[in-house]
Coordinates of C-alpha atoms (C1' of nucleotides) in Angstrom, one line a residue:
Chain A
X95 CA -28.0 -9.0 15.5
X96 CA -30.1 -6.8 17.5
X97 CA -33.7 -7.6 17.3
X98 CA -35.6 -4.4 16.8
X99 CA -38.9 -4.5 18.4
X100 CA -39.2 -8.2 18.1
X101 CA -37.8 -8.1 14.7
X102 CA -41.0 -7.0 13.2
X103 CA -40.3 -3.5 12.3
X104 CA -43.8 -3.3 11.0
X105 CA -44.9 -0.8 13.5
X106 CA -42.4 1.8 12.4
X107 CA -45.1 4.1 11.4
X108 CA -46.8 4.1 14.7
X109 CA -46.4 7.1 16.8
X110 CA -46.1 7.3 20.5
X111 CA -48.3 4.4 21.1
X112 CA -48.0 1.8 23.7
X113 CA -46.3 -1.4 22.7
X114 CA -47.1 -4.4 24.6
X115 CA -44.3 -6.2 26.2
X116 CA -43.4 -9.6 25.0
X117 CA -44.0 -11.1 28.3
X118 CA -44.5 -10.2 31.9
X119 CA -40.9 -10.7 32.8
X120 CA -39.9 -8.2 30.3
X121 CA -42.4 -5.7 31.5
X122 CA -41.3 -6.1 35.0
X123 CA -37.8 -5.6 33.9
X124 CA -38.6 -2.4 32.1
X125 CA -40.6 -1.1 35.0
X126 CA -37.9 -1.8 37.4
X127 CA -35.6 0.0 35.1
X128 CA -37.7 3.1 35.1
X129 CA -38.3 2.8 38.8
X130 CA -34.7 2.9 39.4
X131 CA -34.3 5.7 36.9
X132 CA -36.9 7.6 38.8
X133 CA -35.2 6.8 42.0
X134 CA -32.0 8.0 40.5
X135 CA -33.5 11.2 39.7
X136 CA -34.4 11.6 43.3
X137 CA -30.8 10.8 44.2
X138 CA -29.7 13.4 41.8
X139 CA -32.0 15.9 43.2
X140 CA -30.8 15.2 46.7
X141 CA -27.2 15.6 45.6
X142 CA -28.2 18.8 43.9
X143 CA -29.8 20.2 47.0
X144 CA -26.9 19.0 49.1
X145 CA -24.5 20.6 46.8
X146 CA -26.5 23.8 47.0
X147 CA -26.5 23.7 50.7
X148 CA -22.9 22.7 51.0
X149 CA -21.6 24.9 48.4
X150 CA -21.0 28.0 50.5
X151 CA -19.0 26.2 53.1
X152 CA -17.3 23.6 51.0
X153 CA -13.7 24.0 50.5
X154 CA -13.8 21.8 47.6
X155 CA -12.5 23.7 44.7
X156 CA -14.6 21.7 42.3
X157 CA -17.7 22.6 44.2
X158 CA -16.6 26.2 44.4
X159 CA -16.3 26.4 40.7
X160 CA -19.7 25.1 40.3
X161 CA -22.6 27.5 40.2
X162 CA -25.4 26.9 42.5
X163 CA -28.5 25.5 41.1
X164 CA -31.1 28.0 40.4
X165 CA -34.8 27.8 40.9
X166 CA -35.0 27.1 37.2
X167 CA -32.7 24.2 37.6
X168 CA -34.9 22.7 40.2
X169 CA -37.9 23.3 38.2
X170 CA -36.3 21.6 35.3
X171 CA -35.6 18.7 37.5
X172 CA -39.1 18.5 38.6
X173 CA -40.3 18.5 35.0
X174 CA -37.9 15.7 34.2
X175 CA -39.1 13.8 37.1
X176 CA -42.6 14.3 36.1
X177 CA -41.8 12.8 32.9
X178 CA -40.3 9.8 34.5
X179 CA -43.3 9.3 36.6
X180 CA -45.4 9.4 33.5
X181 CA -43.2 7.0 31.7
X182 CA -43.3 4.7 34.7
X183 CA -47.0 4.9 34.9
X184 CA -47.4 4.1 31.2
X185 CA -45.0 1.2 31.6
X186 CA -47.0 -0.1 34.4
X187 CA -50.0 0.2 32.1
X188 CA -48.3 -2.4 30.0
X189 CA -46.3 -0.6 27.5
X190 CA -43.4 1.8 27.1
X191 CA -42.8 4.9 25.2
X192 CA -41.7 5.0 21.8
X193 CA -39.3 7.6 20.8
X194 CA -41.1 10.6 19.5
X195 CA -38.5 10.8 16.9
X196 CA -38.4 7.2 15.9
X197 CA -41.7 6.0 17.1
X198 CA -41.1 2.5 16.0
X199 CA -38.1 2.1 18.2
X200 CA -38.9 1.9 21.8
X201 CA -36.3 3.7 23.6
X202 CA -36.2 6.7 25.8
X203 CA -33.6 9.3 25.7
X204 CA -32.6 11.3 28.6
X205 CA -29.9 13.9 28.7
X206 CA -26.5 12.7 29.4
X207 CA -25.9 14.2 32.8
X208 CA -22.3 13.5 32.7
X209 CA -21.8 14.8 29.3
X210 CA -19.5 17.7 29.5
X211 CA -20.8 19.1 26.3
X212 CA -24.4 19.1 27.3
X213 CA -24.0 21.9 29.8
X214 CA -21.8 23.9 27.7
X215 CA -23.6 25.0 24.7
X216 CA -21.1 23.3 22.6
X217 CA -23.3 20.4 21.9
X218 CA -22.7 20.9 18.3
X219 CA -19.3 19.6 18.7
X220 CA -20.9 16.3 18.5
X221 CA -21.2 15.0 22.0
X222 CA -23.7 12.4 22.3
X223 CA -26.3 14.2 24.2
X224 CA -28.9 11.9 25.3
X225 CA -28.7 8.7 27.1
X226 CA -30.7 5.8 26.0
X227 CA -32.9 4.9 28.7
X228 CA -33.7 1.5 27.4
X229 CA -34.0 -0.5 24.4
X230 CA -35.9 -3.3 25.7
X231 CA -36.3 -5.5 22.8
X232 CA -32.8 -5.5 21.6
X233 CA -30.6 -8.2 22.7
X234 CA -27.7 -6.7 24.3
X235 CA -24.5 -8.1 23.1
X236 CA -21.8 -9.1 25.4
X237 CA -19.7 -6.4 24.2
X238 CA -21.6 -4.1 26.4
X239 CA -18.8 -3.9 28.8
X240 CA -16.0 -4.8 26.6
X241 CA -14.6 -1.5 26.5
X242 CA -14.5 -1.0 30.1
X243 CA -12.8 -3.7 31.9
X244 CA -12.9 -1.6 35.0
X245 CA -16.6 -2.1 35.3
X246 CA -17.5 -3.5 38.6
X247 CA -20.5 -5.1 37.1
X248 CA -20.4 -7.7 34.4
X249 CA -20.7 -6.2 31.0
X250 CA -24.2 -7.5 30.5
X251 CA -25.4 -6.0 33.6
X252 CA -23.5 -2.8 33.5
X253 CA -25.0 0.4 32.3
X254 CA -22.2 1.6 30.2
X255 CA -23.8 4.1 28.0
X256 CA -22.1 5.3 24.9
X257 CA -22.9 8.8 25.8
X258 CA -20.1 10.6 24.3
X259 CA -18.5 9.9 21.1
X260 CA -15.6 11.6 19.9
X261 CA -17.0 15.0 19.2
X262 CA -16.2 15.2 15.6
X263 CA -17.5 11.8 14.9
X264 CA -20.9 12.0 16.1
X265 CA -23.7 11.8 13.7
X266 CA -26.0 14.8 13.9
X267 CA -29.0 12.7 14.8
X268 CA -27.2 10.4 17.1
X269 CA -28.5 12.2 20.2
X270 CA -32.0 11.6 19.0
X271 CA -31.6 8.1 17.8
X272 CA -29.3 5.8 19.4
X273 CA -28.8 3.1 16.9
X274 CA -26.6 0.9 19.0
X275 CA -27.4 -0.7 22.2
X276 CA -24.0 -2.2 22.4
X277 CA -23.0 -0.4 25.5
X278 CA -26.2 -0.1 27.2
X279 CA -28.1 -2.7 29.0
X280 CA -30.8 -2.5 31.5
X281 CA -30.2 -3.4 35.1
X282 CA -28.2 -1.3 37.4
X283 CA -28.7 2.4 37.4
X284 CA -26.5 4.4 35.2
X285 CA -23.5 5.7 37.2
X286 CA -24.2 9.2 36.1
X287 CA -27.7 9.0 37.6
X288 CA -26.5 7.7 40.9
X289 CA -23.4 9.7 41.3
X290 CA -21.1 8.6 44.0
X291 CA -21.3 11.1 46.8
X292 CA -18.2 12.6 48.1
X293 CA -18.3 12.0 51.8
X294 CA -16.5 15.2 52.4
X295 CA -18.5 17.5 50.4
X296 CA -21.7 15.6 50.0
X297 CA -21.6 16.2 46.3
X298 CA -21.1 13.8 43.6
X299 CA -17.5 13.4 43.1
X300 CA -15.8 13.9 39.9
X301 CA -14.9 10.5 38.6
X302 CA -11.4 9.5 38.6
X303 CA -10.0 9.4 35.1
X304 CA -9.6 5.7 35.3
X305 CA -13.3 5.4 36.0
X306 CA -14.3 7.4 33.1
X307 CA -15.9 5.5 30.4
X308 CA -13.7 5.2 27.3
X309 CA -16.6 6.9 25.6
X310 CA -15.6 10.0 27.3
X311 CA -12.6 10.9 25.2
X312 CA -11.5 13.7 27.4
X313 CA -8.0 14.8 27.3
X314 CA -6.1 14.6 30.5
X315 CA -6.4 18.3 30.8
X316 CA -10.0 18.1 30.3
X317 CA -10.6 15.5 33.0
X318 CA -10.2 18.1 35.7
X319 CA -12.9 20.0 34.1
X320 CA -15.4 17.4 34.1
X321 CA -18.5 19.1 35.1
X322 CA -21.0 18.2 37.6
X323 CA -23.0 15.1 36.6
X324 CA -25.9 17.4 36.7
X325 CA -24.3 19.6 34.2
X326 CA -27.5 20.2 32.4
X327 CA -28.9 21.5 35.6
X328 CA -25.8 23.1 36.9
X329 CA -24.0 24.9 34.2
X330 CA -20.4 25.4 34.7
X331 CA -19.0 28.7 35.4
X332 CA -15.8 30.1 34.2
X333 CA -14.9 27.1 32.2
X334 CA -13.9 28.1 28.8
X335 CA -14.1 24.6 27.6
X336 CA -17.8 24.4 28.2
X337 CA -18.5 28.1 28.0
X338 CA -22.1 29.1 28.1
X339 CA -22.9 31.2 25.1
X340 CA -24.4 34.6 25.4
X341 CA -27.9 34.3 26.6
X342 CA -26.9 31.4 28.7
X343 CA -27.6 27.8 28.3
X344 CA -29.6 26.0 30.8
X345 CA -31.2 23.0 29.5
X346 CA -34.8 23.8 30.1
X347 CA -36.2 20.5 29.7
X348 CA -34.0 17.6 29.6
X349 CA -36.6 15.0 29.2
X350 CA -38.0 16.7 26.2
X351 CA -36.9 14.2 23.7
X352 CA -38.6 11.4 25.6
X353 CA -42.0 12.8 25.9
X354 CA -44.3 11.7 23.3
X355 CA -46.6 14.5 24.0
X356 CA -43.9 16.9 23.4
X357 CA -43.0 15.8 20.0
X358 CA -44.5 18.9 18.6
X359 CA -42.2 20.8 20.9
X360 CA -39.4 18.9 19.6
X361 CA -40.1 19.6 16.1
X362 CA -40.3 23.3 16.8
X363 CA -37.2 23.1 18.9
X364 CA -35.3 21.6 16.0
X365 CA -36.8 23.8 13.5
X366 CA -34.7 25.0 10.7
X367 CA -34.7 28.5 12.1
X368 CA -32.0 27.4 14.4
X369 CA -29.9 26.6 11.5
X370 CA -30.1 29.9 9.9
X371 CA -30.4 32.1 12.9
X372 CA -28.3 30.5 15.5
X373 CA -24.8 30.2 14.4
X374 CA -23.9 28.3 17.5
X375 CA -26.5 25.8 16.9
X376 CA -28.7 27.2 19.6
X377 CA -32.3 27.2 19.3
X378 CA -34.4 30.0 20.6
X379 CA -34.7 28.0 23.8
X380 CA -31.0 28.0 24.1
X381 CA -30.6 24.4 23.3
X382 CA -27.9 23.7 21.0
X383 CA -28.7 21.1 18.5
X384 CA -26.1 18.5 18.0
X385 CA -27.1 17.8 14.5
X386 CA -25.5 21.0 13.5
X387 CA -21.8 21.1 13.4
X388 CA -21.1 24.7 14.0
X389 CA -18.2 26.0 12.2
X390 CA -17.3 28.0 15.2
X391 CA -16.8 24.8 17.1
X392 CA -16.1 22.2 14.7
X393 CA -14.7 23.2 11.5
X394 CA -14.0 21.0 8.6
X395 CA -10.4 21.5 7.6
X396 CA -9.9 24.8 6.1
X397 CA -13.5 25.6 6.2
X398 CA -12.9 28.8 7.9
X399 CA -10.4 29.9 5.4
X400 CA -11.1 31.7 2.3
X401 CA -10.2 29.9 -0.8
X402 CA -8.6 31.7 -3.7
X403 CA -11.6 31.0 -5.9
X404 CA -14.0 32.2 -3.3
X405 CA -11.9 35.2 -2.8
X406 CA -12.3 36.2 -6.4
X407 CA -15.9 35.2 -6.8
X408 CA -17.7 35.7 -3.6
X409 CA -18.2 39.0 -1.8
X410 CA -17.1 39.1 1.7
X411 CA -20.6 39.1 3.3
X412 CA -21.5 35.9 1.5
X413 CA -18.4 34.3 2.6
X414 CA -19.0 35.3 6.1
X415 CA -22.5 34.0 6.0
X416 CA -21.2 30.8 4.6
X417 CA -18.7 30.5 7.3
X418 CA -21.3 31.0 9.9
X419 CA -23.6 28.5 8.3
X420 CA -23.6 25.4 10.4
X421 CA -22.6 22.3 8.7
X422 CA -25.5 19.9 8.6
X423 CA -24.3 16.5 7.8
X424 CA -26.0 14.0 5.6
X425 CA -28.3 11.5 7.2
X426 CA -26.8 8.1 7.5
X427 CA -27.7 5.5 5.1
X428 CA -28.6 2.0 6.0
X429 CA -25.1 0.7 5.8
X430 CA -23.7 3.5 7.8
X431 CA -26.3 2.8 10.5
X432 CA -25.3 -0.8 10.4
X433 CA -21.6 0.1 10.6
X434 CA -22.3 2.4 13.5
X435 CA -24.0 -0.3 15.4
X436 CA -21.7 -3.2 14.5
X437 CA -18.4 -1.6 14.5
X438 CA -17.8 -2.0 18.2
X439 CA -18.8 -5.6 18.0
X440 CA -16.4 -6.3 15.3
X441 CA -13.6 -4.4 16.9
X442 CA -14.3 -6.4 20.1
X443 CA -14.3 -9.7 18.3
X444 CA -11.2 -9.0 16.3
X445 CA -8.1 -7.3 17.3
X446 CA -8.5 -5.0 14.4
X447 CA -8.8 -1.4 15.0
X448 CA -8.2 0.1 11.7
X449 CA -11.5 1.3 10.3
X450 CA -10.6 0.5 6.8
X451 CA -10.2 -3.1 7.7
X452 CA -13.2 -3.1 9.9
X453 CA -15.2 -1.6 7.2
X454 CA -14.3 -4.4 4.8
X455 CA -15.5 -6.8 7.3
X456 CA -18.6 -4.9 7.9
X457 CA -19.2 -4.7 4.2
X458 CA -19.1 -8.5 3.9
X459 CA -21.3 -8.9 6.9
X460 CA -23.7 -6.5 5.5
X461 CA -24.0 -8.6 2.4
X462 CA -24.5 -11.6 4.5
X463 CA -27.4 -10.2 6.3
X464 CA -30.8 -11.5 5.5
X465 CA -33.2 -9.4 3.7
X466 CA -35.1 -8.9 6.9
X467 CA -32.1 -7.8 8.8
X468 CA -31.1 -5.4 6.1
X469 CA -34.6 -4.1 6.0
X470 CA -34.4 -2.9 9.5
X471 CA -31.5 -0.7 8.6
X472 CA -33.1 0.5 5.4
X473 CA -36.1 1.5 7.3
X474 CA -34.0 3.2 10.0
X475 CA -32.2 5.1 7.3
X476 CA -35.5 6.0 5.7
X477 CA -36.7 7.3 9.0
X478 CA -33.5 9.2 9.5
X479 CA -33.8 10.9 6.1
X480 CA -37.3 11.7 7.0
X481 CA -36.4 13.2 10.3
X482 CA -33.5 15.0 8.8
X483 CA -35.7 16.6 6.2
X484 CA -38.1 17.6 8.9
X485 CA -35.4 19.1 10.9
X486 CA -33.7 20.8 8.0
X487 CA -36.4 21.4 5.4
X488 CA -34.2 23.5 3.3
X489 CA -31.1 21.3 3.5
X490 CA -29.8 19.6 0.5
X491 CA -26.9 17.2 0.1
X492 CA -25.8 19.8 -2.3
X493 CA -24.9 22.0 0.7
X494 CA -22.1 19.7 1.5
X495 CA -21.4 18.6 -2.0
X496 CA -17.9 19.3 -3.1
X497 CA -16.9 21.1 0.0
X498 CA -14.4 18.6 1.0
X499 CA -13.0 18.1 -2.4
X500 CA -13.0 21.8 -3.1
X501 CA -11.0 22.4 0.0
X502 CA -8.7 19.7 -1.0
X503 CA -8.3 21.1 -4.4
X504 CA -7.7 24.5 -3.1
X505 CA -5.1 23.2 -0.9
X506 CA -3.3 20.9 -3.2
X507 CA -4.0 22.6 -6.5
X508 CA -2.9 26.2 -5.9
X509 CA -1.1 26.4 -9.2
X510 CA -4.0 25.5 -11.4
X511 CA -3.1 22.0 -11.9
X512 CA -5.6 20.3 -14.1
X513 CA -8.3 18.2 -12.6
X514 CA -7.0 15.0 -14.3
X515 CA -3.6 15.6 -13.1
X516 CA -4.9 16.1 -9.7
X517 CA -7.1 13.1 -9.8
X518 CA -4.5 10.7 -11.0
X519 CA -1.9 12.0 -8.7
X520 CA -4.2 11.4 -5.8
X521 CA -5.5 8.1 -6.7
X522 CA -4.1 5.2 -4.8
X523 CA -4.1 1.7 -6.0
X524 CA -7.0 -0.3 -4.9
X525 CA -5.5 -2.8 -2.5
X526 CA -6.8 -5.2 -0.1
X527 CA -6.7 -3.2 3.1
X528 CA -6.2 -5.9 5.6
X529 CA -3.2 -6.5 7.7
X530 CA -2.2 -10.1 6.9
X531 CA -2.2 -11.1 10.5
X532 CA -5.5 -9.7 11.2
X533 CA -7.7 -11.4 8.7
X534 CA -10.2 -11.8 11.4
X535 CA -13.2 -11.7 9.2
X536 CA -12.2 -12.4 5.8
X537 CA -15.0 -14.2 4.2
X538 CA -12.9 -16.9 5.0
X539 CA -12.6 -16.9 8.4
X540 CA -14.9 -19.1 7.6
X541 CA -13.2 -21.7 9.6
X542 CA -15.9 -21.2 11.9
X543 CA -15.6 -17.6 12.8
X544 CA -18.9 -16.3 13.8
X545 CA -18.2 -13.0 12.4
X546 CA -19.1 -13.6 8.9
X547 CA -21.3 -16.6 9.1
X548 CA -24.8 -15.6 9.3
X549 CA -27.2 -18.2 10.4
X550 CA -29.0 -17.7 7.2
X551 CA -26.7 -17.9 4.2
X552 CA -26.9 -14.8 2.2
X553 CA -30.2 -14.6 0.6
X554 CA -30.9 -11.0 0.6
X555 CA -29.1 -8.4 -1.2
X556 CA -31.5 -5.8 -0.5
X557 CA -34.3 -4.8 1.6
X558 CA -37.9 -4.6 0.6
X559 CA -37.7 -1.3 2.4
X560 CA -34.8 -0.2 0.3
X561 CA -35.4 1.8 -2.8
X562 CA -36.3 -0.7 -5.4
X563 CA -34.3 1.1 -8.0
X564 CA -31.1 0.5 -6.2
X565 CA -31.6 -3.1 -5.6
X566 CA -32.4 -4.8 -8.7
X567 CA -31.0 -8.1 -7.6
X568 CA -33.6 -8.8 -5.0
X569 CA -35.2 -11.5 -7.0
X570 CA -32.0 -13.4 -7.5
X571 CA -32.2 -16.7 -5.8
X572 CA -28.6 -16.7 -4.7
X573 CA -26.4 -14.2 -3.2
X574 CA -23.3 -13.4 -5.0
X575 CA -22.6 -10.7 -2.5
X576 CA -22.4 -8.3 -5.2
X577 CA -23.0 -4.7 -4.7
X578 CA -26.4 -3.5 -5.5
X579 CA -27.1 -0.9 -8.0
X580 CA -25.5 -2.9 -10.7
X581 CA -22.0 -2.2 -9.5
X582 CA -21.2 -5.8 -10.1
X583 CA -20.9 -6.1 -13.8
X584 CA -20.7 -9.8 -14.0
X585 CA -23.9 -11.1 -12.7
X586 CA -22.7 -14.7 -12.9
X587 CA -19.2 -14.4 -11.8
X588 CA -19.6 -11.2 -10.0
X589 CA -16.3 -9.6 -10.6
X590 CA -17.2 -6.2 -9.4
X591 CA -14.5 -3.7 -9.9
X592 CA -14.1 -0.4 -8.3
X593 CA -13.6 2.5 -10.5
X594 CA -10.6 3.5 -8.4
X595 CA -8.4 1.9 -10.8
X596 CA -5.6 -0.4 -11.3
X597 CA -4.0 -2.4 -8.7
X598 CA -1.6 -5.2 -9.0
X599 CA -2.4 -6.2 -5.5
X600 CA -6.1 -6.4 -5.6
X601 CA -7.6 -9.4 -4.2
X602 CA -10.3 -11.8 -5.0
X603 CA -12.2 -13.3 -2.3
X604 CA -14.5 -16.2 -2.8
X605 CA -16.9 -17.7 -0.5
X606 CA -19.0 -20.6 -1.2
X607 CA -21.4 -22.0 1.3
X608 CA -24.0 -24.5 1.8
X609 CA -27.4 -23.7 3.0
X610 CA -27.9 -23.5 6.7
X611 CA -24.3 -24.0 7.5
X612 CA -22.8 -21.9 10.2
X613 CA -19.6 -21.8 8.4
X614 CA -20.5 -22.3 4.9
X615 CA -17.5 -21.2 3.1
X616 CA -15.4 -23.6 1.3
X617 CA -13.2 -21.0 -0.1
X618 CA -13.5 -17.6 1.1
X619 CA -10.0 -16.4 1.9
X620 CA -9.1 -13.4 -0.2
X621 CA -6.8 -14.5 -2.9
X622 CA -4.2 -12.1 -4.0
X623 CA -5.3 -10.9 -7.3
X624 CA -1.8 -11.3 -8.7
X625 CA -2.2 -15.0 -8.4
X626 CA -5.4 -14.9 -10.3
X627 CA -4.9 -12.1 -12.6
X628 CA -3.9 -14.2 -15.5
X629 CA -6.7 -16.5 -15.1
X630 CA -9.1 -13.7 -14.8
X631 CA -7.9 -11.7 -17.7
X632 CA -7.7 -14.4 -20.2
X633 CA -10.5 -16.1 -22.0
X634 CA -12.0 -19.1 -20.3
X635 CA -9.2 -21.0 -18.8
X636 CA -9.4 -24.0 -16.6
X637 CA -9.7 -21.9 -13.6
X638 CA -12.4 -19.8 -15.1
X639 CA -14.3 -22.8 -16.3
X640 CA -13.9 -24.5 -13.1
X641 CA -15.1 -21.5 -11.3
X642 CA -18.0 -21.1 -13.6
X643 CA -18.8 -24.7 -13.4
X644 CA -18.7 -24.6 -9.6
X645 CA -20.9 -21.6 -9.7
X646 CA -23.4 -23.1 -12.0
X647 CA -23.5 -26.2 -10.0
X648 CA -24.0 -24.3 -6.9
X649 CA -26.7 -22.3 -8.5
X650 CA -28.7 -25.5 -8.4
X651 CA -28.1 -26.3 -4.8
X652 CA -26.0 -24.0 -2.9
X653 CA -25.7 -20.4 -2.1
X654 CA -22.7 -18.7 -3.3
X655 CA -21.0 -15.8 -1.8
X656 CA -18.4 -14.1 -3.9
X657 CA -16.7 -11.0 -3.2
X658 CA -14.2 -9.8 -5.6
X659 CA -11.9 -7.0 -6.3
X660 CA -10.5 -6.8 -9.6
X661 CA -7.6 -5.0 -11.0
X662 CA -8.9 -3.2 -13.9
Chain B
dA1464 C1' -2.2 18.6 11.7
dT1465 C1' -4.2 16.6 7.9
dG1466 C1' -5.7 13.3 4.6
dC1467 C1' -6.1 8.5 3.3
dC1468 C1' -8.0 4.1 3.6
dT1469 C1' -12.3 1.2 3.2
dT1470 C1' -17.2 0.0 3.0
dT1471 C1' -22.5 0.9 1.1
dG1472 C1' -26.1 4.0 -0.1
dA1473 C1' -28.2 8.5 -1.2
dA1474 C1' -28.0 12.3 -3.8
dG1475 C1' -25.8 15.7 -6.7
dC1476 C1' -23.8 16.6 -11.1
dG1477 C1' -22.6 16.2 -15.9
dT1478 C1' -23.6 14.3 -20.3
Chain C
dA782 C1' -31.8 8.2 -18.0
dC783 C1' -27.4 7.0 -17.0
dG784 C1' -22.8 7.0 -15.0
dC785 C1' -19.7 9.2 -12.1
dT786 C1' -18.6 11.7 -7.9
dT787 C1' -19.1 13.2 -3.2
dC788 C1' -20.3 12.5 1.4
dA789 C1' -21.8 10.3 5.4
dA790 C1' -18.7 7.1 10.1
dA791 C1' -14.6 5.4 12.0
dG792 C1' -9.8 5.4 13.7
dG793 C1' -5.2 3.8 12.7
dC794 C1' -1.7 5.1 9.8
dA795 C1' 1.2 7.8 6.7
dT796 C1' 2.9 12.2 5.4

DNA sequence: ATGCCTTTGAAGCGT
DNA sequence: ACGCTTCAAAGGCAT
């Protein structure tokens, strides 16, 4: 579990203030990080200048394709450097910046220099745009380097940065808030900030595909188009993939998001105007905002097509307007944030890759978090909603509501099939989605798997920071790992059933633990519901009574974790 | 190429 | 007010 800011989270409301380091060692570490970041910027500048100088004579085709840095580019660099100096100075003063966006979370974001999308104006495709400069108070899990076995440095020392996610999978706010530190750790300078210089050309060489981080999901064809690491300073020319929109896109101030004093700028930058007036998610400044998924770049399936219903009801201009309207996604809720952060960890620990299975695991782990742990995510989610509403004042979840389903309906229901018919036809039985040989984290792995065995047995169902209305079970002394919001209809036996419907193969998983145990579960392997169905559906049987008895007994002494899926 | 699966939580919608 | 539905992320898998 990452420790956010010492685990306190109480200073979330603070804004751009200095946070004392926990100890001198930490401070030194952070300072050295920034020193090296600053040094890296110098390197970058050198390479920039070198490139500029060599460009005319270089025979390197890559270099030829690249435009020469302009005065503006260099100015931008200087500004960025200025910021780094300031950051460094403040660190040396004994603190570090908080994010202007999430002031409670001390990390700096710098533009991802190696992000091909950054220089392209196609940020809205979802490329992670900013690099996390540091997240000093988070413990960095060993998975940092897990995804890149080619790393020359150990995972915990490497600076793998999850800069780019799959474009269509990035959360709008991800560039502003990096929730996960999984792939980032302090220490060595980021590769993209200290680009390897090609001895021939004197310019940073394009990384070999095998050296590319797996977080750069570039297609083989795209690899050759990887832009200059200083893409934000050196826009690519003649590259349709990263084409610069009319008006040009030169990132004017990459360090913008880092600078506390610029938070006002940031807010103006990400004003809603860009939403309505910049179909390509470009602000007046020319900065595309990744929070917006421009339909021109990323379209939800069929979004661009006119539905029959729309055809009949909406006049063309409205449709056109709607088409152009960028798709602003919902802010992530606490669990989504948790998933985002923990997914890689779970994937690394298990052999699982299927998200559905991973999500089941994460769901269980979420329930096993302590109240304090969950509170962090609720608070983050709250902040995110807050930020989202600031960025998009006029936005409502309604904007996206029904879009997907409507599209689905339009596609699958052209003949006017009734809604009920459609629904029933498309419902799938609720089954345990877990490959049998991959039960890495069933509540039962329990045989000591660390995955689902929180140090603190589930005490908390909800966070104090969570909306009270949705977490009425806070006061319960024991965790039944039921869903909040009263989704579990059996408070004592916690047979929560999903409305999805019948399934003969639903499973019941039971986990019972003892306080303080690292692997507290006595029985937590999912039990095929078919084997329990009878017992469950009939009035108190021996099983039922035994279970209830166990539960009541445990109520007195032991925490109980019970996750069920029922078949009704 | 597209949608499903699976999770929780927030918010919209309908009654 | 309440309950149901949709969407947010993720990526393998099925169609």
